[in-house]
């Protein structure tokens, strides 16, 4: 059973319709920007990593379909990997699993 996520905007389409469109997309470049500041905390950072893992599982990662990049930020920016760096889903998942919680300021 899929339930739509309610938006405060009554004109906005349900989120599940957007998710269905993503599953049908053949080509995409997706860059994740992950907050790694101290205010997030290690438990919430792990929740973010779990979310990223679940999103990546649903994508067709390859150099000619869906490419994924990731950067972390706090008071600095830390590029983790670029769009064309890892064309295999398993390698992207490994990079996310090993993503360090860097801590730092929230600017």
JSON list of C-alpha atoms in Angstrom, two decimals:
[
{"chain": "A", "resi": 1, "resn": "UNK", "atom": "CA", "xyz": [0.00, 0.00, 0.00]},
{"chain": "A", "resi": 2, "resn": "UNK", "atom": "CA", "xyz": [1.37, 3.41, -1.00]},
{"chain": "A", "resi": 3, "resn": "UNK", "atom": "CA", "xyz": [0.14, 6.46, 0.84]},
{"chain": "A", "resi": 4, "resn": "UNK", "atom": "CA", "xyz": [0.73, 9.96, -0.51]},
{"chain": "A", "resi": 5, "resn": "UNK", "atom": "CA", "xyz": [2.65, 12.36, 1.68]},
{"chain": "A", "resi": 6, "resn": "UNK", "atom": "CA", "xyz": [0.48, 15.35, 2.41]},
{"chain": "A", "resi": 7, "resn": "UNK", "atom": "CA", "xyz": [1.83, 18.73, 1.43]},
{"chain": "A", "resi": 8, "resn": "UNK", "atom": "CA", "xyz": [0.82, 22.08, 2.85]},
{"chain": "A", "resi": 9, "resn": "UNK", "atom": "CA", "xyz": [0.24, 23.21, -0.75]},
{"chain": "A", "resi": 10, "resn": "UNK", "atom": "CA", "xyz": [-3.17, 21.89, -1.88]},
{"chain": "A", "resi": 11, "resn": "UNK", "atom": "CA", "xyz": [-2.11, 22.32, -5.53]},
{"chain": "A", "resi": 12, "resn": "UNK", "atom": "CA", "xyz": [0.99, 20.12, -5.16]},
{"chain": "A", "resi": 13, "resn": "UNK", "atom": "CA", "xyz": [0.75, 16.56, -6.53]},
{"chain": "A", "resi": 14, "resn": "UNK", "atom": "CA", "xyz": [1.19, 13.71, -4.03]},
{"chain": "A", "resi": 15, "resn": "UNK", "atom": "CA", "xyz": [4.81, 12.74, -3.44]},
{"chain": "A", "resi": 16, "resn": "UNK", "atom": "CA", "xyz": [4.19, 9.13, -4.50]},
{"chain": "A", "resi": 17, "resn": "UNK", "atom": "CA", "xyz": [3.41, 10.29, -8.06]},
{"chain": "A", "resi": 18, "resn": "UNK", "atom": "CA", "xyz": [6.82, 11.98, -8.20]},
{"chain": "A", "resi": 19, "resn": "UNK", "atom": "CA", "xyz": [8.49, 8.82, -6.90]},
{"chain": "A", "resi": 20, "resn": "UNK", "atom": "CA", "xyz": [6.76, 6.73, -9.57]},
{"chain": "A", "resi": 21, "resn": "UNK", "atom": "CA", "xyz": [8.06, 9.10, -12.23]},
{"chain": "A", "resi": 22, "resn": "UNK", "atom": "CA", "xyz": [11.60, 8.70, -10.87]},
{"chain": "A", "resi": 23, "resn": "UNK", "atom": "CA", "xyz": [11.36, 4.93, -11.17]},
{"chain": "A", "resi": 24, "resn": "UNK", "atom": "CA", "xyz": [10.46, 5.31, -14.84]},
{"chain": "A", "resi": 25, "resn": "UNK", "atom": "CA", "xyz": [13.26, 7.74, -15.66]},
{"chain": "A", "resi": 26, "resn": "UNK", "atom": "CA", "xyz": [15.84, 6.28, -18.00]},
{"chain": "A", "resi": 27, "resn": "UNK", "atom": "CA", "xyz": [18.46, 9.02, -17.71]},
{"chain": "A", "resi": 28, "resn": "UNK", "atom": "CA", "xyz": [19.35, 11.12, -14.70]},
{"chain": "A", "resi": 29, "resn": "UNK", "atom": "CA", "xyz": [22.25, 12.84, -13.00]},
{"chain": "A", "resi": 30, "resn": "UNK", "atom": "CA", "xyz": [21.63, 12.99, -9.25]},
{"chain": "A", "resi": 31, "resn": "UNK", "atom": "CA", "xyz": [23.91, 14.72, -6.77]},
{"chain": "A", "resi": 32, "resn": "UNK", "atom": "CA", "xyz": [23.23, 14.26, -3.07]},
{"chain": "A", "resi": 33, "resn": "UNK", "atom": "CA", "xyz": [24.31, 17.02, -0.70]},
{"chain": "A", "resi": 34, "resn": "UNK", "atom": "CA", "xyz": [24.66, 15.62, 2.82]},
{"chain": "A", "resi": 35, "resn": "UNK", "atom": "CA", "xyz": [24.78, 17.72, 5.98]},
{"chain": "A", "resi": 36, "resn": "UNK", "atom": "CA", "xyz": [27.68, 16.50, 8.10]},
{"chain": "A", "resi": 37, "resn": "UNK", "atom": "CA", "xyz": [27.63, 19.24, 10.71]},
{"chain": "A", "resi": 38, "resn": "UNK", "atom": "CA", "xyz": [27.81, 18.63, 14.44]},
{"chain": "A", "resi": 39, "resn": "UNK", "atom": "CA", "xyz": [24.16, 19.65, 14.85]},
{"chain": "A", "resi": 40, "resn": "UNK", "atom": "CA", "xyz": [23.01, 16.56, 12.91]},
{"chain": "A", "resi": 41, "resn": "UNK", "atom": "CA", "xyz": [24.48, 14.07, 15.35]},
{"chain": "A", "resi": 42, "resn": "UNK", "atom": "CA", "xyz": [25.75, 10.55, 14.63]},
{"chain": "A", "resi": 43, "resn": "UNK", "atom": "CA", "xyz": [22.35, 8.84, 14.90]},
{"chain": "A", "resi": 44, "resn": "UNK", "atom": "CA", "xyz": [20.69, 11.19, 12.41]},
{"chain": "A", "resi": 45, "resn": "UNK", "atom": "CA", "xyz": [23.71, 10.96, 10.12]},
{"chain": "A", "resi": 46, "resn": "UNK", "atom": "CA", "xyz": [23.24, 7.18, 10.08]},
{"chain": "A", "resi": 47, "resn": "UNK", "atom": "CA", "xyz": [19.56, 7.71, 9.20]},
{"chain": "A", "resi": 48, "resn": "UNK", "atom": "CA", "xyz": [20.64, 9.86, 6.26]},
{"chain": "A", "resi": 49, "resn": "UNK", "atom": "CA", "xyz": [23.01, 7.11, 5.10]},
{"chain": "A", "resi": 50, "resn": "UNK", "atom": "CA", "xyz": [20.21, 4.54, 5.41]},
{"chain": "A", "resi": 51, "resn": "UNK", "atom": "CA", "xyz": [17.93, 6.78, 3.34]},
{"chain": "A", "resi": 52, "resn": "UNK", "atom": "CA", "xyz": [20.61, 7.21, 0.66]},
{"chain": "A", "resi": 53, "resn": "UNK", "atom": "CA", "xyz": [21.11, 3.45, 0.57]},
{"chain": "A", "resi": 54, "resn": "UNK", "atom": "CA", "xyz": [17.39, 2.83, 0.01]},
{"chain": "A", "resi": 55, "resn": "UNK", "atom": "CA", "xyz": [17.21, 5.47, -2.75]},
{"chain": "A", "resi": 56, "resn": "UNK", "atom": "CA", "xyz": [20.28, 4.07, -4.54]},
{"chain": "A", "resi": 57, "resn": "UNK", "atom": "CA", "xyz": [18.84, 0.54, -4.42]},
{"chain": "A", "resi": 58, "resn": "UNK", "atom": "CA", "xyz": [15.93, 1.74, -6.56]},
{"chain": "A", "resi": 59, "resn": "UNK", "atom": "CA", "xyz": [18.08, 3.37, -9.25]},
{"chain": "A", "resi": 60, "resn": "UNK", "atom": "CA", "xyz": [19.60, 1.92, -12.43]},
{"chain": "A", "resi": 61, "resn": "UNK", "atom": "CA", "xyz": [23.15, 3.10, -11.82]},
{"chain": "A", "resi": 62, "resn": "UNK", "atom": "CA", "xyz": [25.38, 3.02, -14.90]},
{"chain": "A", "resi": 63, "resn": "UNK", "atom": "CA", "xyz": [27.46, 5.41, -16.98]},
{"chain": "A", "resi": 64, "resn": "UNK", "atom": "CA", "xyz": [24.68, 5.71, -19.58]},
{"chain": "A", "resi": 65, "resn": "UNK", "atom": "CA", "xyz": [21.57, 5.71, -17.36]},
{"chain": "A", "resi": 66, "resn": "UNK", "atom": "CA", "xyz": [21.60, 7.11, -13.82]},
{"chain": "A", "resi": 67, "resn": "UNK", "atom": "CA", "xyz": [24.79, 8.71, -12.55]},
{"chain": "A", "resi": 68, "resn": "UNK", "atom": "CA", "xyz": [25.16, 9.63, -8.88]},
{"chain": "A", "resi": 69, "resn": "UNK", "atom": "CA", "xyz": [27.45, 12.07, -7.11]},
{"chain": "A", "resi": 70, "resn": "UNK", "atom": "CA", "xyz": [27.71, 13.06, -3.46]},
{"chain": "A", "resi": 71, "resn": "UNK", "atom": "CA", "xyz": [29.21, 15.86, -1.41]},
{"chain": "A", "resi": 72, "resn": "UNK", "atom": "CA", "xyz": [29.17, 16.51, 2.32]},
{"chain": "A", "resi": 73, "resn": "UNK", "atom": "CA", "xyz": [29.12, 19.89, 4.00]},
{"chain": "A", "resi": 74, "resn": "UNK", "atom": "CA", "xyz": [29.47, 21.53, 7.36]},
{"chain": "A", "resi": 75, "resn": "UNK", "atom": "CA", "xyz": [31.50, 24.73, 7.51]},
{"chain": "A", "resi": 76, "resn": "UNK", "atom": "CA", "xyz": [33.52, 23.16, 4.65]},
{"chain": "A", "resi": 77, "resn": "UNK", "atom": "CA", "xyz": [32.62, 21.19, 1.53]},
{"chain": "A", "resi": 78, "resn": "UNK", "atom": "CA", "xyz": [33.85, 17.60, 1.08]},
{"chain": "A", "resi": 79, "resn": "UNK", "atom": "CA", "xyz": [33.30, 16.07, -2.36]},
{"chain": "A", "resi": 80, "resn": "UNK", "atom": "CA", "xyz": [32.81, 12.34, -1.80]},
{"chain": "A", "resi": 81, "resn": "UNK", "atom": "CA", "xyz": [32.43, 11.21, -5.42]},
{"chain": "A", "resi": 82, "resn": "UNK", "atom": "CA", "xyz": [31.59, 12.72, -8.79]},
{"chain": "A", "resi": 83, "resn": "UNK", "atom": "CA", "xyz": [28.84, 11.77, -11.23]},
{"chain": "A", "resi": 84, "resn": "UNK", "atom": "CA", "xyz": [31.07, 9.72, -13.51]},
{"chain": "A", "resi": 85, "resn": "UNK", "atom": "CA", "xyz": [33.31, 8.23, -10.81]},
{"chain": "A", "resi": 86, "resn": "UNK", "atom": "CA", "xyz": [31.36, 5.06, -9.88]},
{"chain": "A", "resi": 87, "resn": "UNK", "atom": "CA", "xyz": [29.17, 3.53, -12.62]},
{"chain": "A", "resi": 88, "resn": "UNK", "atom": "CA", "xyz": [28.30, 0.44, -10.55]},
{"chain": "A", "resi": 89, "resn": "UNK", "atom": "CA", "xyz": [25.52, 0.40, -7.95]},
{"chain": "A", "resi": 90, "resn": "UNK", "atom": "CA", "xyz": [27.48, -1.86, -5.60]},
{"chain": "A", "resi": 91, "resn": "UNK", "atom": "CA", "xyz": [30.41, 0.56, -5.52]},
{"chain": "A", "resi": 92, "resn": "UNK", "atom": "CA", "xyz": [28.12, 3.55, -4.89]},
{"chain": "A", "resi": 93, "resn": "UNK", "atom": "CA", "xyz": [26.48, 1.66, -2.02]},
{"chain": "A", "resi": 94, "resn": "UNK", "atom": "CA", "xyz": [29.91, 0.84, -0.58]},
{"chain": "A", "resi": 95, "resn": "UNK", "atom": "CA", "xyz": [30.91, 4.51, -0.75]},
{"chain": "A", "resi": 96, "resn": "UNK", "atom": "CA", "xyz": [27.75, 5.48, 1.12]},
{"chain": "A", "resi": 97, "resn": "UNK", "atom": "CA", "xyz": [28.30, 2.75, 3.72]},
{"chain": "A", "resi": 98, "resn": "UNK", "atom": "CA", "xyz": [31.82, 4.11, 4.32]},
{"chain": "A", "resi": 99, "resn": "UNK", "atom": "CA", "xyz": [30.82, 7.80, 4.31]},
{"chain": "A", "resi": 100, "resn": "UNK", "atom": "CA", "xyz": [32.38, 9.35, 7.43]},
{"chain": "A", "resi": 101, "resn": "UNK", "atom": "CA", "xyz": [30.53, 11.66, 9.80]},
{"chain": "A", "resi": 102, "resn": "UNK", "atom": "CA", "xyz": [32.87, 14.64, 9.59]},
{"chain": "A", "resi": 103, "resn": "UNK", "atom": "CA", "xyz": [31.30, 17.02, 12.16]},
{"chain": "A", "resi": 104, "resn": "UNK", "atom": "CA", "xyz": [31.89, 20.73, 11.95]},
{"chain": "A", "resi": 105, "resn": "UNK", "atom": "CA", "xyz": [30.11, 24.04, 12.13]},
{"chain": "A", "resi": 106, "resn": "UNK", "atom": "CA", "xyz": [26.66, 24.81, 10.75]},
{"chain": "A", "resi": 107, "resn": "UNK", "atom": "CA", "xyz": [27.11, 27.91, 8.61]}
]
